Coordinates of N, CA and C and ligand atoms in Angstrom, one line a residue:
M250 N 113.3 32.0 121.9 CA 114.9 31.0 122.3 C 113.5 30.9 123.2
E251 N 112.7 29.9 124.3 CA 112.0 29.8 125.4 C 112.4 29.9 126.4
R252 N 111.6 30.6 127.2 CA 112.8 31.3 128.6 C 113.4 29.6 129.8
S253 N 113.0 29.2 129.5 CA 113.6 27.9 129.9 C 114.8 27.3 129.4
E254 N 114.7 28.2 128.2 CA 116.4 27.6 127.4 C 117.0 28.4 127.4
I255 N 116.3 30.2 127.9 CA 117.2 30.6 127.9 C 118.1 31.2 129.9
E256 N 117.4 30.3 130.0 CA 117.2 30.1 132.2 C 118.6 28.8 132.1
N257 N 118.2 28.3 131.5 CA 119.0 27.2 130.8 C 121.0 28.2 131.6
L258 N 120.1 27.7 130.3 CA 122.6 28.4 129.5 C 122.4 29.9 130.3
I259 N 121.7 30.3 130.9 CA 122.8 31.5 131.6 C 123.2 31.0 132.6
D260 N 122.1 29.5 133.2 CA 122.4 28.5 134.6 C 123.9 28.2 134.4
A261 N 124.6 27.8 133.0 CA 125.6 27.1 132.6 C 126.5 27.8 132.3
A262 N 126.4 29.5 131.9 CA 127.5 29.7 132.3 C 127.9 31.0 133.4
I263 N 126.6 30.9 134.6 CA 126.7 30.9 135.9 C 128.4 30.1 136.7
E264 N 127.4 28.6 136.3 CA 128.4 27.3 136.6 C 130.4 27.4 136.0
A265 N 130.0 27.9 134.6 CA 131.1 27.9 134.2 C 131.9 29.0 134.8
T266 N 131.8 30.5 135.3 CA 132.1 31.5 136.4 C 133.0 31.2 137.1
H267 N 132.3 30.2 137.8 CA 133.2 29.5 138.4 C 134.7 28.6 138.6
N268 N 134.8 28.3 137.5 CA 136.1 27.8 136.2 C 136.8 28.9 135.9
S269 N 136.9 30.3 136.2 CA 137.5 31.0 135.8 C 138.9 30.7 136.6
Y270 N 139.6 31.6 135.3 CA 141.6 31.6 136.0 C 141.6 32.9 136.2
S271 N 141.2 34.0 137.1 CA 141.4 35.1 136.8 C 141.9 35.9 138.2
P272 N 143.4 35.5 138.8 CA 144.4 35.5 139.5 C 145.0 37.3 138.9
Y273 N 145.1 37.7 138.3 CA 145.2 39.0 137.9 C 144.0 40.3 137.4
S274 N 142.8 40.0 137.1 CA 141.8 40.8 137.3 C 141.0 41.2 137.9
N275 N 140.5 39.7 138.7 CA 139.7 39.1 140.0 C 138.2 39.0 139.5
Y276 N 137.8 39.2 138.0 CA 136.7 39.4 137.8 C 137.0 38.2 136.7
S277 N 135.2 37.1 137.2 CA 135.2 35.6 136.2 C 134.2 36.3 135.9
V278 N 134.9 35.3 134.5 CA 133.8 35.5 133.4 C 133.3 33.9 133.0
G279 N 132.4 33.8 132.6 CA 131.4 32.5 132.0 C 130.9 32.7 131.2
A280 N 130.9 32.0 129.8 CA 129.8 32.0 129.1 C 129.9 30.4 128.7
A281 N 128.0 30.8 128.1 CA 127.3 28.7 127.9 C 126.8 29.4 126.1
L282 N 127.1 28.2 125.0 CA 127.2 28.8 123.8 C 126.2 27.5 123.7
L283 N 125.3 27.7 123.3 CA 124.4 26.5 122.7 C 124.5 26.3 120.4
T284 N 124.5 25.2 120.6 CA 124.8 24.9 118.9 C 122.8 25.0 118.4
I285 N 122.4 24.8 117.4 CA 121.5 24.7 117.7 C 120.7 23.4 116.7
D286 N 121.2 22.3 118.0 CA 121.4 21.3 118.2 C 120.2 21.1 119.1
G287 N 120.6 21.7 119.9 CA 121.0 21.8 121.2 C 122.2 21.7 121.7
T288 N 123.2 21.1 121.8 CA 124.2 21.1 122.7 C 125.2 22.1 122.6
L289 N 125.8 22.3 124.4 CA 126.0 22.9 125.2 C 127.8 23.4 125.4
F290 N 128.3 24.4 124.7 CA 129.6 24.9 125.1 C 130.1 25.7 126.3
T291 N 130.9 24.9 127.2 CA 131.1 26.2 128.0 C 132.2 26.6 128.0
G292 N 132.7 28.1 129.2 CA 133.8 28.4 128.9 C 133.9 29.7 129.9
C293 N 135.4 29.6 129.7 CA 135.5 30.8 131.3 C 136.7 31.6 130.4
N294 N 137.1 32.9 131.7 CA 138.4 33.8 130.7 C 139.3 33.0 132.2
I295 N 140.9 32.8 130.8 CA 142.0 32.1 131.4 C 142.9 33.7 131.1
E296 N 143.0 33.7 131.8 CA 144.3 34.9 131.9 C 145.9 34.8 131.8
N297 N 146.6 35.2 131.9 CA 147.9 35.3 131.8 C 149.2 36.2 132.4
A298 N 149.7 35.6 132.6 CA 150.9 36.2 134.0 C 151.1 38.0 132.7
T299 N 151.5 38.1 131.0 CA 151.7 38.5 129.9 C 150.3 38.7 129.6
Y300 N 149.8 38.7 130.3 CA 148.1 39.6 130.7 C 147.6 39.9 129.3
G301 N 148.3 40.2 127.6 CA 147.6 40.0 126.2 C 147.6 38.0 125.9
A302 N 147.9 37.1 126.9 CA 147.7 36.1 126.0 C 146.3 35.5 126.9
T303 N 145.9 36.9 127.5 CA 144.7 35.9 128.2 C 143.5 35.8 127.3
N304 N 142.7 34.1 127.3 CA 141.5 34.6 126.3 C 140.2 35.2 127.3
C305 N 139.2 35.4 126.4 CA 138.0 35.9 127.1 C 137.4 34.3 127.1
A306 N 135.6 34.4 127.5 CA 135.5 33.0 128.6 C 134.2 33.1 126.9
E307 N 134.2 34.0 126.4 CA 133.4 33.9 125.3 C 133.8 33.4 123.8
R308 N 135.4 33.8 123.9 CA 136.1 32.4 122.6 C 136.7 31.5 123.5
T309 N 136.9 31.0 124.9 CA 137.2 29.8 124.6 C 135.8 28.7 124.3
A310 N 135.0 29.7 125.1 CA 133.7 28.4 124.5 C 133.4 27.9 123.2
I311 N 133.8 29.6 122.5 CA 133.3 29.4 121.1 C 134.7 28.4 120.1
F312 N 135.6 28.7 121.0 CA 137.0 28.1 120.6 C 136.7 26.8 120.4
K313 N 136.2 25.8 121.5 CA 136.3 24.9 122.0 C 135.1 23.7 120.8
A314 N 133.9 25.0 120.7 CA 133.2 24.3 119.7 C 133.7 23.9 118.5
I315 N 133.8 25.2 118.1 CA 134.6 25.1 116.2 C 135.5 24.4 117.0
S316 N 136.5 23.6 117.2 CA 137.2 22.5 117.3 C 137.0 21.1 117.7
E317 N 135.2 21.2 118.2 CA 134.9 19.4 117.9 C 134.2 19.6 117.1
G318 N 133.8 20.2 115.7 CA 132.8 20.2 114.6 C 132.3 21.3 114.0
E319 N 131.7 22.0 115.8 CA 130.0 22.1 115.7 C 130.7 23.3 114.2
K320 N 129.0 23.9 113.7 CA 129.5 25.2 113.0 C 128.3 26.3 112.9
Q321 N 127.5 25.1 113.6 CA 126.0 26.4 113.6 C 125.5 26.3 114.9
F322 N 124.9 27.8 115.5 CA 125.2 28.4 116.1 C 123.6 29.1 116.8
K323 N 123.2 29.0 118.4 CA 121.3 29.7 118.4 C 121.9 30.6 119.4
A324 N 123.1 30.8 120.0 CA 122.9 31.9 121.4 C 124.0 31.2 122.4
I325 N 124.7 32.6 122.8 CA 125.4 32.6 123.8 C 125.1 33.4 125.3
A326 N 125.0 32.6 127.1 CA 125.2 33.1 127.3 C 125.9 34.0 128.3
V327 N 126.4 35.0 129.2 CA 127.7 35.2 129.2 C 127.3 36.3 130.5
N328 N 128.7 36.1 131.6 CA 127.6 36.2 133.3 C 129.2 36.5 133.8
G329 N 129.8 38.2 134.4 CA 130.7 38.3 134.7 C 130.6 38.5 136.8
I330 N 131.6 37.5 137.7 CA 131.5 37.9 139.1 C 132.5 38.9 138.8
G331 N 132.4 40.1 140.5 CA 133.5 40.9 140.0 C 134.1 40.7 140.8
S332 N 135.8 41.9 141.6 CA 135.9 40.9 143.0 C 135.6 40.9 143.7
Q333 N 134.2 41.4 143.9 CA 133.3 41.4 145.2 C 133.0 40.6 145.3
G334 N 132.6 39.9 144.6 CA 132.0 38.7 144.0 C 129.7 39.1 144.0
E335 N 130.3 40.7 143.0 CA 128.6 41.1 142.6 C 128.8 40.4 140.8
A336 N 127.8 40.2 141.0 CA 126.7 39.5 139.5 C 127.6 41.0 138.9
D337 N 127.7 40.6 137.4 CA 127.7 41.9 137.1 C 127.9 41.3 135.1
Y338 N 127.4 42.2 134.1 CA 127.0 41.8 132.5 C 127.1 40.8 132.4
A339 N 128.5 41.9 132.6 CA 129.8 41.4 131.6 C 129.3 41.6 129.5
F340 N 129.4 42.9 129.1 CA 129.5 42.6 127.9 C 130.2 41.5 127.1
P341 N 130.2 41.3 126.0 CA 131.1 41.1 124.8 C 133.0 42.0 124.7
C342 N 133.8 42.0 125.1 CA 134.9 42.4 124.4 C 134.2 42.9 122.9
G343 N 135.8 43.7 122.2 CA 135.6 43.4 121.0 C 135.9 43.0 120.1
I344 N 136.4 41.9 120.7 CA 137.5 40.8 119.9 C 136.0 40.1 119.5
C345 N 135.8 39.7 121.3 CA 135.0 38.6 121.1 C 133.4 38.1 120.0
R346 N 133.2 40.1 120.0 CA 132.0 40.2 119.1 C 132.7 39.6 117.9
Q347 N 133.9 40.3 117.3 CA 134.2 40.0 116.4 C 134.5 38.2 115.7
V348 N 134.8 37.7 116.9 CA 134.8 36.3 116.6 C 133.2 35.7 117.0
L349 N 132.3 36.1 117.8 CA 131.3 35.5 117.5 C 130.2 35.7 116.1
A350 N 131.2 37.1 115.9 CA 130.3 36.9 114.0 C 130.8 36.7 113.0
E351 N 132.1 35.6 113.0 CA 133.3 35.0 112.0 C 131.8 33.7 112.0
F352 N 131.3 33.5 113.4 CA 130.9 32.1 113.1 C 129.5 32.3 113.0
C353 N 129.0 33.4 113.7 CA 127.4 32.7 113.2 C 126.7 34.2 112.8
E354 N 125.2 33.7 112.9 CA 124.4 34.8 111.9 C 123.9 35.8 112.6
P355 N 123.2 37.2 111.7 CA 123.4 38.2 112.7 C 122.5 38.9 113.2
D356 N 121.2 37.1 113.9 CA 120.1 37.0 114.6 C 120.4 36.5 115.8
F357 N 122.4 36.0 116.2 CA 122.9 35.0 116.5 C 122.3 35.7 118.1
I358 N 122.0 35.3 119.2 CA 121.2 35.9 120.6 C 122.7 35.7 121.1
V359 N 122.5 37.1 121.9 CA 123.9 37.2 123.3 C 122.4 37.9 124.0
I360 N 123.2 37.2 125.0 CA 121.9 37.4 126.7 C 123.9 37.3 127.8
C361 N 123.7 38.7 128.1 CA 124.5 39.3 129.0 C 123.2 39.5 130.8
A362 N 123.8 38.5 131.4 CA 122.9 38.1 132.4 C 124.3 38.6 133.7
K363 N 123.3 38.5 134.5 CA 123.8 39.3 136.2 C 123.2 37.5 137.0
N364 N 122.0 37.3 136.2 CA 121.3 36.4 137.3 C 119.8 36.0 136.2
K365 N 119.0 34.6 136.9 CA 118.3 34.0 135.9 C 117.1 34.8 135.4
K366 N 116.9 35.8 136.0 CA 115.7 36.3 136.9 C 116.7 38.0 136.3
D367 N 117.6 38.6 135.8 CA 118.5 39.8 135.1 C 119.3 39.6 134.0
Y368 N 118.9 39.4 133.4 CA 119.7 39.7 132.0 C 119.3 40.7 130.9
K369 N 119.8 40.6 130.1 CA 119.7 42.1 128.4 C 119.8 40.7 127.3
R370 N 119.2 40.9 126.9 CA 119.2 39.9 125.2 C 119.0 41.4 124.1
Y371 N 120.4 40.8 123.0 CA 120.9 41.8 122.1 C 120.9 40.5 120.8
T372 N 121.2 41.4 119.8 CA 121.8 39.8 118.6 C 123.0 40.1 118.0
I373 N 123.4 39.0 117.6 CA 125.4 39.9 117.7 C 124.8 40.5 116.3
G374 N 124.2 41.4 115.6 CA 124.4 43.0 114.4 C 124.4 43.0 115.3
E375 N 123.6 43.5 116.2 CA 123.3 44.5 117.5 C 124.2 44.9 118.4
L376 N 124.9 44.5 118.0 CA 125.8 44.4 119.0 C 127.2 44.4 118.4
L377 N 127.5 44.5 116.6 CA 128.9 44.3 116.2 C 127.6 44.9 114.5
P378 N 127.5 45.7 114.2 CA 126.5 46.1 113.0 C 128.0 46.3 111.8
E379 N 127.7 46.2 110.5 CA 128.6 46.4 109.7 C 129.4 45.3 110.2
T380 N 129.7 43.8 110.2 CA 130.8 43.2 109.9 C 132.1 43.7 109.6
F381 N 133.3 43.4 109.9 CA 134.9 43.1 108.2 C 133.6 42.1 107.9
S382 N 134.6 41.4 106.9 CA 134.3 40.2 106.7 C 135.0 40.5 105.3
L383 N 135.4 38.8 105.2 CA 136.0 39.0 103.6 C 135.7 37.9 102.8
Ligands
THU245 N1 136.7 39.6 129.7 C1 135.8 37.8 129.4 O1 136.7 36.9 129.9 N2 134.9 38.4 128.6 C2 134.6 39.7 128.0 O2 134.0 39.7 126.8 C3 134.5 40.4 128.5 C4 136.6 40.6 129.1 C5 137.9 39.1 131.0 C6 139.0 39.1 130.1 C7 139.8 39.5 131.6 O3 140.4 38.0 132.1 C8 138.5 40.2 133.0 O4 137.3 39.8 131.9 C9 139.3 41.2 133.1 O5 139.1 42.6 131.5

């Protein structure tokens, strides 16, 4: 991926972070998912009073995309903002890694970003090796 493409994806993730509904953890997460043909789907974490019904930002984004008929994905950027307003890398949780692995090739790119200049880049194959599948 070109640097400008990565930076655009991070920008979209940070914008999505501001839509987070997280009154219980006060930890906001945003994600921006890029399809192979260049379409963007964003998502944020959506918490619930039962806690267990909470949906992570990454799953919000990929469920939006799958439900719109998308099937091929290139990359996702994820951003976190803590309770004091501090930017964080927000590494995808185990469930989100498994969901991403369901729909993405092992070389799918995962960018965990504090901001456009400060980010870590992985593949889903690195984050979830030996993926369970049927
Ligand atoms: N969260 C995400 O949205 N993505 C992750 O991969 C890690 C955790 C959310 C869930 C919850 O709303 C908050 O972060 C604190 O766990």
